[in-house]
PDB file of C-alpha atoms in Angstrom:
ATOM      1  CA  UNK A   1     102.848  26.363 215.411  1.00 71.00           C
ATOM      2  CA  UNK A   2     101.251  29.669 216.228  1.00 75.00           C
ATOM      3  CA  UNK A   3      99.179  28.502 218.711  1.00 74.00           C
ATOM      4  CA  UNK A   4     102.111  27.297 220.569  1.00 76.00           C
ATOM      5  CA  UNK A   5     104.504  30.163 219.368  1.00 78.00           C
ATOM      6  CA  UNK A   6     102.111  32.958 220.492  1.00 80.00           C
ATOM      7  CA  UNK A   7      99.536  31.313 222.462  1.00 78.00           C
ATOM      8  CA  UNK A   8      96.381  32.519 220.319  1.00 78.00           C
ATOM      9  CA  UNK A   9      95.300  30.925 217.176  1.00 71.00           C
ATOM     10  CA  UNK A  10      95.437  34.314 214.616  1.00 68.00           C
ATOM     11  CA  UNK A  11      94.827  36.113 217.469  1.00 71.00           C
ATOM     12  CA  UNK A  12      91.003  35.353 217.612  1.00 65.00           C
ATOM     13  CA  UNK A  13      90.973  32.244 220.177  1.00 69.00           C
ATOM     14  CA  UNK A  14      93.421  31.861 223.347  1.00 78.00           C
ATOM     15  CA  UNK A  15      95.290  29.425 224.484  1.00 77.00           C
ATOM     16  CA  UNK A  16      94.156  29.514 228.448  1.00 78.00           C
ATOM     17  CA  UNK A  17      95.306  26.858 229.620  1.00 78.00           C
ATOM     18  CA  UNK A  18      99.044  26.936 228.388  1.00 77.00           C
ATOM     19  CA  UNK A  19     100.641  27.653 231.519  1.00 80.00           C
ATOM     20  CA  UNK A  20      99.887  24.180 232.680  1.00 83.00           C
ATOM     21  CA  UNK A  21     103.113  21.730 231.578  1.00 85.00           C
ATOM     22  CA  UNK A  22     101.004  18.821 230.777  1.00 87.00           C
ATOM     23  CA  UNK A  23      98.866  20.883 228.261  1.00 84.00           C
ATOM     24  CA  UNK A  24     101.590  21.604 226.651  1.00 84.00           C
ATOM     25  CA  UNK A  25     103.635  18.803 226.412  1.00 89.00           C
ATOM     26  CA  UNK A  26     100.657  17.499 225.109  1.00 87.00           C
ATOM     27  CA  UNK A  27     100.506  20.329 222.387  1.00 85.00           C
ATOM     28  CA  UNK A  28     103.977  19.639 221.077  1.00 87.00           C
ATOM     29  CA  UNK A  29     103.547  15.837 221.323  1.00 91.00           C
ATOM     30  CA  UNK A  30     100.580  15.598 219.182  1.00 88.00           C
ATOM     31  CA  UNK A  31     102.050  17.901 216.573  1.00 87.00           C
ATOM     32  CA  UNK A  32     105.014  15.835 216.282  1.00 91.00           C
ATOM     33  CA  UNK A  33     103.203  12.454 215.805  1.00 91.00           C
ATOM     34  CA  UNK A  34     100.856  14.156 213.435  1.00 88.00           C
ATOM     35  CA  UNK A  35     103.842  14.893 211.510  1.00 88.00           C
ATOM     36  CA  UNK A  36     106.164  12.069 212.160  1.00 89.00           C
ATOM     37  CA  UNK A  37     102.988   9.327 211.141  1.00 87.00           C
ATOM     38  CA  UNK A  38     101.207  11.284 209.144  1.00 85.00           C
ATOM     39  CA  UNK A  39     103.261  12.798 206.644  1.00 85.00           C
ATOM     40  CA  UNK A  40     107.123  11.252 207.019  1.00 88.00           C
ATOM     41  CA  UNK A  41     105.622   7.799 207.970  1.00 88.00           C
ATOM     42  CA  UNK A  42     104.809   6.925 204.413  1.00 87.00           C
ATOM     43  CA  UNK A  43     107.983   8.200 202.883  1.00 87.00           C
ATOM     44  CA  UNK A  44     110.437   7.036 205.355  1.00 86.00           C
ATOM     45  CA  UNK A  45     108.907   3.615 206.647  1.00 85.00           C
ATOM     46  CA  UNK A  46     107.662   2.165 203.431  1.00 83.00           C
ATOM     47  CA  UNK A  47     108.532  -0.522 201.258  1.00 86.00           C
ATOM     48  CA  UNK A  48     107.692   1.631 197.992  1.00 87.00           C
ATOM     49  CA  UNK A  49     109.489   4.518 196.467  1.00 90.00           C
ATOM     50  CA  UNK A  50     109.460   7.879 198.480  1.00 89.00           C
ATOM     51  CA  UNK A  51     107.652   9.703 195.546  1.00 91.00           C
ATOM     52  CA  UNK A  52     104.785   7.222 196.369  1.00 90.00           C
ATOM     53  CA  UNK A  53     104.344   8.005 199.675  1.00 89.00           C
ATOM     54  CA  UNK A  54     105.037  11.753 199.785  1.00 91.00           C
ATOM     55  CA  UNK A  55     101.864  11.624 197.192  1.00 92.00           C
ATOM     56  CA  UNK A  56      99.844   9.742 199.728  1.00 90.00           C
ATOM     57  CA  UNK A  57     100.917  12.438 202.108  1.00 90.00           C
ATOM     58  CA  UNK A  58      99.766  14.960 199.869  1.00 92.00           C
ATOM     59  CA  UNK A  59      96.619  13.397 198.736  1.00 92.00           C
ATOM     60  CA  UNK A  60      95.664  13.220 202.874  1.00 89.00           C
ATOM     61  CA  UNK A  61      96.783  16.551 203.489  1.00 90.00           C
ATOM     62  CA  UNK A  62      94.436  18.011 200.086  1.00 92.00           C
ATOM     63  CA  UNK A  63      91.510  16.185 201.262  1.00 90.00           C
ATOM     64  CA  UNK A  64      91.292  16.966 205.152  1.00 88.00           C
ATOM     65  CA  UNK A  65      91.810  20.484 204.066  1.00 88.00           C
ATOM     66  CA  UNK A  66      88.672  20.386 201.519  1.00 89.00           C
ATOM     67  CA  UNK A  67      86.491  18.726 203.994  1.00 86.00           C
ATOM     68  CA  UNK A  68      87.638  21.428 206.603  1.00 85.00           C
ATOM     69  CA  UNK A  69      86.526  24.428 204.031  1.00 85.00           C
ATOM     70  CA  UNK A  70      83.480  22.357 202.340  1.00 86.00           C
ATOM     71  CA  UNK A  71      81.718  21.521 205.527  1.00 85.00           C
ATOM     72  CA  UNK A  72      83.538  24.658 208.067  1.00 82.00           C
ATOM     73  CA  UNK A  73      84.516  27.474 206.235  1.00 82.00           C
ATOM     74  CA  UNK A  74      80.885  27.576 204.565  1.00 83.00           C
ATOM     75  CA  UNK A  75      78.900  27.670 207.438  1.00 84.00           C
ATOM     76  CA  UNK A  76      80.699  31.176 208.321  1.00 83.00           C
ATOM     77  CA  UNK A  77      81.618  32.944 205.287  1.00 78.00           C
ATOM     78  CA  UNK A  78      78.650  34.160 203.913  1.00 77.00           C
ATOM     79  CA  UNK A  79      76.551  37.810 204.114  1.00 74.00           C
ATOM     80  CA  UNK A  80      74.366  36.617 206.745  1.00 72.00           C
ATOM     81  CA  UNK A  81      77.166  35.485 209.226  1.00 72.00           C
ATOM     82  CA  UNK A  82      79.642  38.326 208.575  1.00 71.00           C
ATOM     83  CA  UNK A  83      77.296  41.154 208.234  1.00 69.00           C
ATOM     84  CA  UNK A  84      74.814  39.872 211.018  1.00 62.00           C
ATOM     85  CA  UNK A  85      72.661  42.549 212.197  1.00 59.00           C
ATOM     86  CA  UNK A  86      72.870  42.777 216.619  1.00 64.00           C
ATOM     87  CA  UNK A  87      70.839  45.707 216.386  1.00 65.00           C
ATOM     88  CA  UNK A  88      67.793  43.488 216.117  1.00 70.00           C
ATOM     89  CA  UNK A  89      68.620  41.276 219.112  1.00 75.00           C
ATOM     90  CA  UNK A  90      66.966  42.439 222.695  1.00 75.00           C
ATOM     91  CA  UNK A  91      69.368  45.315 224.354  1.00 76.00           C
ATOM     92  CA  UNK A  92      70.208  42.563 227.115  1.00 79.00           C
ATOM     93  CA  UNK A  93      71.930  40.289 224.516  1.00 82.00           C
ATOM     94  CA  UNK A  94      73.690  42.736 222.243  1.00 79.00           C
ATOM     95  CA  UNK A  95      76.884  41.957 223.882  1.00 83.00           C
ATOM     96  CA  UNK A  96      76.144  38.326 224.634  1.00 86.00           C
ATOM     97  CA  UNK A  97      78.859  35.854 223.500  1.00 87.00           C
ATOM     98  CA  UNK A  98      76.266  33.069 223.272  1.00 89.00           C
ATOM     99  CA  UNK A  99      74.299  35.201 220.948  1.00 88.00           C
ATOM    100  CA  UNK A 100      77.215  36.368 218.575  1.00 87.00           C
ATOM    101  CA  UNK A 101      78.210  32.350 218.548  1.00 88.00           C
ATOM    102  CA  UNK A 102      74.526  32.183 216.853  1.00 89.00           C
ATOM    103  CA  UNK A 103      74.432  34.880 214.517  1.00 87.00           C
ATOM    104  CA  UNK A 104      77.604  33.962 213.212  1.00 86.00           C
ATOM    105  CA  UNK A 105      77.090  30.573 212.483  1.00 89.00           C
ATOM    106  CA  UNK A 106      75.174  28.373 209.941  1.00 91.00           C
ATOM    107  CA  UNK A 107      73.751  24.716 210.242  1.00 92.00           C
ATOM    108  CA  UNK A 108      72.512  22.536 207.033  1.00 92.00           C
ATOM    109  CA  UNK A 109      70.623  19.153 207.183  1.00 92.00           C
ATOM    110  CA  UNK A 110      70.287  19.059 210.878  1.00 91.00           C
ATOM    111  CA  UNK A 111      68.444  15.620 210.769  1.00 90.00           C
ATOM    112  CA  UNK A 112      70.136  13.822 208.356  1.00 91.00           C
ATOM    113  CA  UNK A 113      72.766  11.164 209.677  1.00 91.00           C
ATOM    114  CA  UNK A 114      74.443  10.786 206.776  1.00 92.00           C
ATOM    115  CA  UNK A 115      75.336  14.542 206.316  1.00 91.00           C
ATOM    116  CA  UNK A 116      76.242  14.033 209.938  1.00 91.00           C
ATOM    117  CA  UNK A 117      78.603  11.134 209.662  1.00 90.00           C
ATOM    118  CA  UNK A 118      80.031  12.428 206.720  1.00 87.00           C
ATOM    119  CA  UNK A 119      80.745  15.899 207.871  1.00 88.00           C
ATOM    120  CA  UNK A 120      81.911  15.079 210.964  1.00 86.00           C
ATOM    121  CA  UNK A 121      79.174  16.457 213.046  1.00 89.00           C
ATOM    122  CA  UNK A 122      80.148  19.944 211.282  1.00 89.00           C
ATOM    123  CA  UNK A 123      76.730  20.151 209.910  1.00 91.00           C
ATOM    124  CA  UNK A 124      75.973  21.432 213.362  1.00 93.00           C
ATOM    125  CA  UNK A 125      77.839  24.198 213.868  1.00 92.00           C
ATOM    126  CA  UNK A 126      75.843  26.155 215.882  1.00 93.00           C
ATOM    127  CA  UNK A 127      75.674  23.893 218.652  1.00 93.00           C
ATOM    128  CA  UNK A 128      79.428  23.028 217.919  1.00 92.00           C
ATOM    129  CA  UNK A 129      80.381  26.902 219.036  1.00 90.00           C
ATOM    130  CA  UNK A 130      77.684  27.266 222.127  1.00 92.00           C
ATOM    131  CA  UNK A 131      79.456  23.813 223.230  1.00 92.00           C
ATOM    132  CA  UNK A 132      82.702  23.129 222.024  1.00 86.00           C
ATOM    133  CA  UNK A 133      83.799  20.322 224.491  1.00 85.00           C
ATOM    134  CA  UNK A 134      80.833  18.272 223.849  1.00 89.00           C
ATOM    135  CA  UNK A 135      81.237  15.094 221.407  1.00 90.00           C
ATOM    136  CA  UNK A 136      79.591  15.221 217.964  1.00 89.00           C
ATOM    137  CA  UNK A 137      77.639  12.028 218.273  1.00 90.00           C
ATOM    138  CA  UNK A 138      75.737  14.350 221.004  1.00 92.00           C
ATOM    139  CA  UNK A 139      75.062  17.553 219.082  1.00 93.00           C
ATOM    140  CA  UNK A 140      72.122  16.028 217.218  1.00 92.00           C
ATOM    141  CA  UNK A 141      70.459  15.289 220.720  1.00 93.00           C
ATOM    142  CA  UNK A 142      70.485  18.794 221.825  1.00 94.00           C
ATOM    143  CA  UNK A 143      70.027  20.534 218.663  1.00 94.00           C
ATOM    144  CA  UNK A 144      65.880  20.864 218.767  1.00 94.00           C
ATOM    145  CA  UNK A 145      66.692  22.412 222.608  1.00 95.00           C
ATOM    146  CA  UNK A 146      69.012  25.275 221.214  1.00 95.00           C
ATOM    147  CA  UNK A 147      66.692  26.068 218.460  1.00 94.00           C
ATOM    148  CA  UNK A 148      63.476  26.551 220.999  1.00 95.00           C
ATOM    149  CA  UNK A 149      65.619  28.614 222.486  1.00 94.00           C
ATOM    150  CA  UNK A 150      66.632  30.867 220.280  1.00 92.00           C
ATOM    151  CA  UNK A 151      62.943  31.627 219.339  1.00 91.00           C
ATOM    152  CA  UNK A 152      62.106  31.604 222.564  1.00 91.00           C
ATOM    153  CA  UNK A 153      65.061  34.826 222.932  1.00 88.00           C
ATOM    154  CA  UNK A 154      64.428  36.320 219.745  1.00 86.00           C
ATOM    155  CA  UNK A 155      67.837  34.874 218.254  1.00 88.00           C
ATOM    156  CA  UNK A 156      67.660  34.440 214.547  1.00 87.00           C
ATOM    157  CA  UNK A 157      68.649  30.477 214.162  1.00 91.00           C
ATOM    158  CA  UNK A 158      69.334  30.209 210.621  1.00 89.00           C
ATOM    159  CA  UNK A 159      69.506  26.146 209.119  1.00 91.00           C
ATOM    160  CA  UNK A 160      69.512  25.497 205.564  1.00 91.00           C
ATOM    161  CA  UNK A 161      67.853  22.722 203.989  1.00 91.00           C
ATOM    162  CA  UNK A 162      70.817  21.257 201.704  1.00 91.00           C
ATOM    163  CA  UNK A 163      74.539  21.735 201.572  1.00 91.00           C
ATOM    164  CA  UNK A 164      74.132  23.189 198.137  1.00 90.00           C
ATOM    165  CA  UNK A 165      71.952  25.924 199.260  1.00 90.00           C
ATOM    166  CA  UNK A 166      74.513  27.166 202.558  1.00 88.00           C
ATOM    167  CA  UNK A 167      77.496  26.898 199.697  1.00 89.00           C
ATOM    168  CA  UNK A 168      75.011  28.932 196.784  1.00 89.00           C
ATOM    169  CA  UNK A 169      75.154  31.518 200.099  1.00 86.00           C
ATOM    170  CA  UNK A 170      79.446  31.570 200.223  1.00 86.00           C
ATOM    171  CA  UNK A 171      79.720  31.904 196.724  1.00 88.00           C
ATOM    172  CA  UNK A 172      77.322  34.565 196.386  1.00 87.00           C
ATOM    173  CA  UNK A 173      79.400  36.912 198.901  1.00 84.00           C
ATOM    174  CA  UNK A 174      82.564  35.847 197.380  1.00 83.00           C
ATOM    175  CA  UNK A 175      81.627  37.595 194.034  1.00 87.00           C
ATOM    176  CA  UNK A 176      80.255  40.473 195.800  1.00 85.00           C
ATOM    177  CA  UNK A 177      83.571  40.691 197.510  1.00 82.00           C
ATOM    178  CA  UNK A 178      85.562  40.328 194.260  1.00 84.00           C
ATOM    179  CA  UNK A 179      82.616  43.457 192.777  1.00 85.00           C
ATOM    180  CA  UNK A 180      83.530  45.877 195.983  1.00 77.00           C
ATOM    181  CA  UNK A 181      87.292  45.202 195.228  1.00 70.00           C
ATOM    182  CA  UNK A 182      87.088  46.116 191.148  1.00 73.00           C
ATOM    183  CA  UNK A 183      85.099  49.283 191.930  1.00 74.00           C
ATOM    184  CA  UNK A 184      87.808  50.541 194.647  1.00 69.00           C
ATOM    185  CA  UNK A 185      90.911  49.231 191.695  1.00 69.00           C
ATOM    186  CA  UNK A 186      89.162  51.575 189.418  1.00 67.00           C
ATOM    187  CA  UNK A 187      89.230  55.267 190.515  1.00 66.00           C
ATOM    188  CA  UNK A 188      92.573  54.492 191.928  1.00 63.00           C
ATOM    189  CA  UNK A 189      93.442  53.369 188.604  1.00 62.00           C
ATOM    190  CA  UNK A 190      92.031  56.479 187.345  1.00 61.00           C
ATOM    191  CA  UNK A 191      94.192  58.584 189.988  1.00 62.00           C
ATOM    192  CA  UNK A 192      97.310  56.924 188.417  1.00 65.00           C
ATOM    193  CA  UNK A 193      96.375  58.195 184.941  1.00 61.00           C
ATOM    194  CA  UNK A 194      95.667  61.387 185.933  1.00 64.00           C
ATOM    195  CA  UNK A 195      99.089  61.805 188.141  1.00 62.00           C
ATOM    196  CA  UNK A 196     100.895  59.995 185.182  1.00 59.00           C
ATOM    197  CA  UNK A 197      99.627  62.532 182.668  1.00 57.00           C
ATOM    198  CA  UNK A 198     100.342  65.584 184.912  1.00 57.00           C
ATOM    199  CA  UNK A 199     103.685  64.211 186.192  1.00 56.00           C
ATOM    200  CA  UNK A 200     105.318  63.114 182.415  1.00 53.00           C
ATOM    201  CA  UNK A 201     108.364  60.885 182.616  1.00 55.00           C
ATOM    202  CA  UNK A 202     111.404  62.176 181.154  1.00 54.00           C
ATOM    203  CA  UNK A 203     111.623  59.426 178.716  1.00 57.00           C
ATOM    204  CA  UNK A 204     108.590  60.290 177.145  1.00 55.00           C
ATOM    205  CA  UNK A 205     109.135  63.873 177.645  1.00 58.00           C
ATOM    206  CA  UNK A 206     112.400  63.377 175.346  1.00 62.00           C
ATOM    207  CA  UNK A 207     110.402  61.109 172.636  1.00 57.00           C
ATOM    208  CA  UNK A 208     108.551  63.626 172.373  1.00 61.00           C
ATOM    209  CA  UNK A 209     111.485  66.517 171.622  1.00 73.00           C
ATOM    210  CA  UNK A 210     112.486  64.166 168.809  1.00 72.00           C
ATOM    211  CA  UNK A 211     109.359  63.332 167.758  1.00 73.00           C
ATOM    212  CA  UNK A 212     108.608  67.279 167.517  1.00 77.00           C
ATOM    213  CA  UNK A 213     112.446  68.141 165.747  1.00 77.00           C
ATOM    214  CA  UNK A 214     111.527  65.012 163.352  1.00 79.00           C
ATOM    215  CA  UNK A 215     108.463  67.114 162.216  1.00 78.00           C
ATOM    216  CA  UNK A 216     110.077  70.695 162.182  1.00 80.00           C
ATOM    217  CA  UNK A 217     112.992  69.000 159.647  1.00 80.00           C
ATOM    218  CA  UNK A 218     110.256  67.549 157.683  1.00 81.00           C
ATOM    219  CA  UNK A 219     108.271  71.138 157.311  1.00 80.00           C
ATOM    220  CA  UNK A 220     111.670  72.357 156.360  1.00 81.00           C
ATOM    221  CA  UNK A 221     112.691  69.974 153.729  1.00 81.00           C
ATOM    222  CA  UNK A 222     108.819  70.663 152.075  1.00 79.00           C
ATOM    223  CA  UNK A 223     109.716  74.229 152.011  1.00 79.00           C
ATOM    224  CA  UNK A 224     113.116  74.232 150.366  1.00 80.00           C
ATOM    225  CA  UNK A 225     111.425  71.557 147.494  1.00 81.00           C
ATOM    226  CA  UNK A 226     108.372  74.004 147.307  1.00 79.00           C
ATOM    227  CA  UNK A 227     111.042  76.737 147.020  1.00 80.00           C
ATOM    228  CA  UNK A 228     112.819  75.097 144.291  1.00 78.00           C
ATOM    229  CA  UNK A 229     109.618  74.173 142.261  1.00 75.00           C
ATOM    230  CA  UNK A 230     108.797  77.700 142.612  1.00 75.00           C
ATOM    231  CA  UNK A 231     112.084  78.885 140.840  1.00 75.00           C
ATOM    232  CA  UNK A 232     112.285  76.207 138.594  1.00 75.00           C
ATOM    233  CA  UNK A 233     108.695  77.165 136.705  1.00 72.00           C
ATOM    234  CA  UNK A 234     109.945  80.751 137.319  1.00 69.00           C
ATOM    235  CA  UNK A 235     113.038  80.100 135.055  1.00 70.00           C
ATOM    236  CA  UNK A 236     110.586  78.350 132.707  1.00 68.00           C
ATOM    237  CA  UNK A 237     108.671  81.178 132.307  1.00 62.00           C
ATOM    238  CA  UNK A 238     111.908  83.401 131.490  1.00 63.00           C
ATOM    239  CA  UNK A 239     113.397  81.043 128.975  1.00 59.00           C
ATOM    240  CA  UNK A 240     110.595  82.257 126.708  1.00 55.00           C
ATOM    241  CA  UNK A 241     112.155  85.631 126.910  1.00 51.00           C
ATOM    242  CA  UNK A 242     115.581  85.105 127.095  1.00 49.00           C
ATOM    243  CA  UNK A 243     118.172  82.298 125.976  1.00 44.00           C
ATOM    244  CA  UNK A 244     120.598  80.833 128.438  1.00 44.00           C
ATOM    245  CA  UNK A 245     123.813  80.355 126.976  1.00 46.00           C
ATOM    246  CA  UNK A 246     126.397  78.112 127.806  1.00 47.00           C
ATOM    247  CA  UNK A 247     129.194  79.956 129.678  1.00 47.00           C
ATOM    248  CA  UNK A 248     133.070  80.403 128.483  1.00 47.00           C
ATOM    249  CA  UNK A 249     136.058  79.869 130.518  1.00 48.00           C
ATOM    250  CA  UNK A 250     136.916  84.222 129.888  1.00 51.00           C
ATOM    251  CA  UNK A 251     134.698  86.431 131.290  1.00 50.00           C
ATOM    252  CA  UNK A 252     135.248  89.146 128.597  1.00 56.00           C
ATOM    253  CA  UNK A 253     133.729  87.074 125.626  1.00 59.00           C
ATOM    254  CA  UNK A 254     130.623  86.313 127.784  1.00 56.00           C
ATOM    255  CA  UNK A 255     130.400  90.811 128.545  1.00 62.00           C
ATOM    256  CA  UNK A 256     130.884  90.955 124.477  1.00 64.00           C
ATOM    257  CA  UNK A 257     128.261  88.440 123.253  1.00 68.00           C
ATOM    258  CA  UNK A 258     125.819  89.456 125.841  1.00 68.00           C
ATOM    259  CA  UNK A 259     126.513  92.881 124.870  1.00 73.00           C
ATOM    260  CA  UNK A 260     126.250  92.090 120.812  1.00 72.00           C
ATOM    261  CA  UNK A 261     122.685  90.343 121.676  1.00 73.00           C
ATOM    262  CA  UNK A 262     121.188  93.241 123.482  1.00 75.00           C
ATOM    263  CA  UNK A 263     121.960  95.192 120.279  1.00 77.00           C
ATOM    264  CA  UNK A 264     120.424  92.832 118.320  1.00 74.00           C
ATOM    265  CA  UNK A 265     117.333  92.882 120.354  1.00 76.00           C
ATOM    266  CA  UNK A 266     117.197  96.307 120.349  1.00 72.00           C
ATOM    267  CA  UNK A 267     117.517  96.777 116.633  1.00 74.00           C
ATOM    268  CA  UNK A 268     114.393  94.352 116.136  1.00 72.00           C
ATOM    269  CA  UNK A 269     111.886  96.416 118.727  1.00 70.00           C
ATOM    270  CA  UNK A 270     113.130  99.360 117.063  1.00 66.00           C
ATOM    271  CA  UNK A 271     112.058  97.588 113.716  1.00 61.00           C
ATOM    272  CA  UNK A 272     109.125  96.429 114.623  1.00 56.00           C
ATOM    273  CA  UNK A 273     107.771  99.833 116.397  1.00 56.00           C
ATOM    274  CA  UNK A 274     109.354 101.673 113.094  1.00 56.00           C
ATOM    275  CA  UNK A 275     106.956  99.156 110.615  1.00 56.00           C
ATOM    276  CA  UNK A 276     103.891  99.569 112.943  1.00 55.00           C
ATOM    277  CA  UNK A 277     103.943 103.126 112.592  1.00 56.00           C
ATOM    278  CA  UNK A 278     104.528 103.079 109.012  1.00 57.00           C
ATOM    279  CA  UNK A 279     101.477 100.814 108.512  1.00 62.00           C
ATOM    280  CA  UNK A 280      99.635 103.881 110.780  1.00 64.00           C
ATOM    281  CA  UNK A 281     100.950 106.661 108.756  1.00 65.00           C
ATOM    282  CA  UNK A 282     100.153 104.624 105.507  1.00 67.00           C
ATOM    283  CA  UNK A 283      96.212 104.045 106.783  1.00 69.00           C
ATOM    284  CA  UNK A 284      95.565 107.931 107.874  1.00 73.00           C
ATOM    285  CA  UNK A 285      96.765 108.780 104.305  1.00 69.00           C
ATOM    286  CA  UNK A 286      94.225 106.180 102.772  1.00 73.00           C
ATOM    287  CA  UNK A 287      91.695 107.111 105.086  1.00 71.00           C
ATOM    288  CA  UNK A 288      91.995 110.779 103.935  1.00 73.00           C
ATOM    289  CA  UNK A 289      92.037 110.148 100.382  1.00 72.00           C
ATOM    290  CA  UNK A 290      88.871 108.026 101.003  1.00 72.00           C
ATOM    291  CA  UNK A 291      87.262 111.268 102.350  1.00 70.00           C
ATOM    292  CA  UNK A 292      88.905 113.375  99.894  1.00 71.00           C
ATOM    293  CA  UNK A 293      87.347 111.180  96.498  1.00 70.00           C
ATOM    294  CA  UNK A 294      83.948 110.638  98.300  1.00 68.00           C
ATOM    295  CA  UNK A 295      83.503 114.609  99.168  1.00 66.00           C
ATOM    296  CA  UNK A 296      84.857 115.150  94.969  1.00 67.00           C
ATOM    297  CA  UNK A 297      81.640 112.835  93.890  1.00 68.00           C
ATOM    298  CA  UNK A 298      79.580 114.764  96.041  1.00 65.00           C
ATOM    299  CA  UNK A 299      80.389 117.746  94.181  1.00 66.00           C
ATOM    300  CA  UNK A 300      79.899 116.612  91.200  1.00 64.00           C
ATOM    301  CA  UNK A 301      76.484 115.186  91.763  1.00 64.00           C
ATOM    302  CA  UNK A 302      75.352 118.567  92.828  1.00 63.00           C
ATOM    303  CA  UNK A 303      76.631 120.534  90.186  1.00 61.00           C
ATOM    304  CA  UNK A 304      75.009 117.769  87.759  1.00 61.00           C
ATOM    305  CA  UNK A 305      71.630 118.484  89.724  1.00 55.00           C
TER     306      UNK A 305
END
């Protein structure tokens, strides 16, 4: 459909000769065969249920497109046809066509018929680019000719032994591929972060208001309990000293008793200063009588002498 929409196939090869009628009505005629036989044959002219042939339809579809990619797709994508080097080609070929054809291109088993038959002549696919209009059966007759003369040029003519070692090749560069496009995810992963962190949404700007008045209630609250604590082993301490007293509905009885217990405390202080100074008096009077008898025997003991 592109092809005959826009007249280039992904805009790498051109449809030239489209301006001529019979090309194209031979364009739009083949596509509509292909899928009037092809892929509503088997559903609408067959005998068996439609699921059975839109399956075979399927299953033809699948497989032409896996021998297209296992035996075309691999002979281009790879490092050596995608990154070829022209720099090393002579400066009168740099811009050759025939010489890019080359470079970009990959053959396996060249002399094996099978690989041949089975591929489709895609094996080839060197000489399948440099001469696109001849007939695969022929490519294997001129294939020893195009590789003389690409060492003969200077042309690097690359052929693989196996089909295993051309699709070791693709799969190599697809994981190099998939390596290159992690490390460019990852710093602008890291930008993201960064311009997350200095650009905060409001939702979390506003979890984190609540989150901070959650904590500022919470220091509160310790405080007042630590507060209380405080007071109650304060009113502990003073219970020692004083007794609380249950309180009366008339104010003047509480002024009287309170009044009538101060006394009371008072009196005993008093009392108690009064007796220890008593017991002082009572010692310095001993005390001098002690000195008083022992200077007396003194005395005596000298006038005896």
């Amino acid at each position: 459909l592109g092809m005959m929409t826009t007249g280039s196939l992904y805009g790498l090869v051109e449809w030239t000769d489209r301006t001529q009628w019979t090309k194209r009505i031979g364009m739009v005629a083949h596509y509509l065969l292909y899928l009037g036989v092809v892929v509503l044959g088997p559903i609408l002219w067959s005998d068996r249920p439609w699921y059975v042939g839109a399956t075979c339809s399927i299953l033809h579809l699948a497989g032409a497109g896996l021998l297209f990619a296992f035996f075309s797709q691999i002979n281009h994508l790879n490092e050596q046809s995608l990154e070829s080097a022209t720099d090393k080609l002579p400066t009168a070929l740099r811009n050759s066509w025939v010489a890019h054809q080359i470079l970009s291109s990959n053959n396996f088993c060249p002399s094996s018929p099978l690989w041949h038959v089975f591929s489709n002549g895609l094996n080839l696919q060197i000489e399948h680019h440099l001469f696109p209009g001849l007939n695969h059966c022929h490519l294997a007759l001129i294939q020893p000719e195009v590789e003389r003369t690409c060492r003969e040029w200077g042309v690097e003519y690359r052929s693989y032994g196996s089909w295993g070692e051309l699709m070791e090749e693709t799969m190599r560069w697809l994981e190099r591929l998939s390596r290159e496009e992690e490390e460019e995810e990852k710093p602008s992963k890291k930008k993201e972060k960064t311009e997350k962190k200095e650009v905060p949404d409001e939702s979390e700007t506003t979890k984190d208001t609540a989150v901070e008045q959650e904590k500022k209630k919470e220091k509160t609250e310790k405080k007042k309990e630590t507060t209380k604590k405080r007071k109650v082993a304060d009113d502990a301490e003073t219970k020692n000293d004083t007794v609380v007293e249950p309180k009366d509905d008339n104010p003047d009885e509480e002024g009287k008793r309170g009044r009538k217990k101060r006394r009371k405390r008072n009196r005993r202080r008093r009392g108690k200063s009064q007796s220890g100074t008593r017991t002082e008096q009572s010692q310095r009077v001993e005390k001098s009588k002690e000195k008083n008898d022992k200077g007396q025997t003194k005395e005596k003991n000298d006038k005896g002498q």
